Amino acid sequence: MTSEPEESVRLQGYGEMTLRTAITTVMLLAPGERAEATIFRVRDGVRLAASEIAELASEWGIAPVAEVWSPRLAPDQHWSDIVRGMVREAPLPSLMVAFMLGVLVTRR
């Protein structure tokens, strides 16, 4: 069955959209979530197979995202790791303000 990029489809959990948008959305999902994604054609209610979705994505040049951060897949972080990461990425003026606030709070 031929598929037009502007054909109306329903992506389960996301609503109605064009086929190209639905396939792009599916390719942005994590691999486990991508396998569970379901696309239905609006005109006849037919479900697209995962192989058909992958084939259309490759035909239209839509590549799946290799590494997607998902809260379910991320390891548990400790607060010290989180703070260390925030300090490492913060600009210097923000660090200075935070230090001064810390000094004021501890003196009271």
Coordinates of C-alpha atoms in Angstrom, one line a residue:
M1 CA 0.0 0.0 0.0
T2 CA 1.4 3.4 -1.0
S3 CA 1.9 6.0 1.6
E4 CA 1.8 9.8 1.1
P5 CA 3.8 12.0 3.6
E6 CA 0.8 14.3 4.1
E7 CA -1.7 11.5 4.8
S8 CA -3.6 11.9 8.1
V9 CA -2.7 9.2 10.7
R10 CA -3.2 8.8 14.4
L11 CA -0.1 8.1 16.6
Q12 CA -1.3 6.4 19.7
G13 CA -0.7 8.7 22.7
Y14 CA 0.0 11.7 20.5
G15 CA -3.1 12.3 18.5
E16 CA -3.8 13.0 14.8
M17 CA -1.0 14.3 12.5
T18 CA 0.6 13.8 9.1
L19 CA 2.3 10.5 8.4
R20 CA 5.7 12.2 8.0
T21 CA 5.3 13.9 11.4
A22 CA 4.2 10.7 13.0
I23 CA 7.2 8.8 11.7
T24 CA 9.6 11.6 12.7
T25 CA 8.1 11.5 16.2
V26 CA 8.5 7.7 16.4
M27 CA 12.1 7.9 15.3
L28 CA 12.8 10.4 18.1
L29 CA 11.6 7.9 20.8
A30 CA 13.9 5.6 22.7
P31 CA 14.3 2.2 21.1
G32 CA 12.0 0.4 23.6
E33 CA 9.3 3.1 23.3
R34 CA 9.7 3.1 19.5
A35 CA 8.9 -0.6 19.4
E36 CA 5.7 0.0 21.3
A37 CA 4.6 3.0 19.1
T38 CA 1.4 2.4 17.0
I39 CA 0.4 4.4 14.0
F40 CA -3.2 4.0 12.5
R41 CA -4.3 5.4 9.2
V42 CA -7.3 7.7 9.6
R43 CA -8.9 6.8 6.3
D44 CA -9.3 3.1 7.0
G45 CA -8.1 2.5 10.5
V46 CA -5.3 0.1 9.4
R47 CA -2.3 -0.2 11.7
L48 CA 1.1 0.3 10.1
A49 CA 3.6 -2.4 10.8
A50 CA 6.9 -1.6 12.4
S51 CA 8.7 -2.8 9.3
E52 CA 6.6 -0.4 7.2
I53 CA 7.4 2.5 9.6
A54 CA 11.1 1.7 9.4
E55 CA 11.0 1.4 5.6
L56 CA 9.2 4.8 5.2
A57 CA 11.6 6.4 7.6
S58 CA 14.6 5.3 5.6
E59 CA 12.9 6.2 2.3
W60 CA 12.3 9.7 3.5
G61 CA 15.7 10.1 5.1
I62 CA 14.5 10.1 8.7
A63 CA 17.1 8.4 10.9
P64 CA 16.3 7.0 14.3
V65 CA 18.0 8.8 17.2
A66 CA 20.7 6.5 18.6
E67 CA 21.1 7.9 22.1
V68 CA 18.0 9.2 23.7
W69 CA 18.0 10.2 27.4
S70 CA 15.0 8.7 29.1
P71 CA 14.4 9.0 32.9
R72 CA 13.7 5.3 33.0
L73 CA 17.1 4.4 31.5
A74 CA 19.2 6.9 33.5
P75 CA 21.1 5.6 36.4
D76 CA 20.3 7.0 39.9
Q77 CA 22.5 10.0 40.6
H78 CA 23.6 11.1 44.0
W79 CA 23.2 14.7 45.0
S80 CA 27.0 15.2 45.1
D81 CA 27.2 14.2 41.4
I82 CA 24.3 16.5 40.5
V83 CA 25.8 19.5 42.3
R84 CA 29.2 18.8 40.9
G85 CA 27.8 18.8 37.4
M86 CA 25.9 22.0 38.0
V87 CA 29.0 23.7 39.3
R88 CA 31.1 22.5 36.4
E89 CA 28.6 24.0 33.9
A90 CA 27.7 27.2 35.7
P91 CA 29.2 30.6 34.6
L92 CA 31.6 32.3 37.1
P93 CA 29.3 35.2 38.1
S94 CA 26.6 32.7 39.1
L95 CA 29.1 30.8 41.2
M96 CA 30.2 34.0 42.9
V97 CA 26.7 34.9 43.8
A98 CA 26.0 31.4 45.1
F99 CA 29.1 31.6 47.3
M100 CA 28.2 35.0 48.7
L101 CA 24.7 33.8 49.5
G102 CA 26.1 30.7 51.2
V103 CA 28.4 32.9 53.3
L104 CA 25.4 35.1 54.3
V105 CA 23.3 32.2 55.2
T106 CA 25.9 30.5 57.3
R107 CA 26.7 33.7 59.3
R108 CA 23.1 34.1 60.4

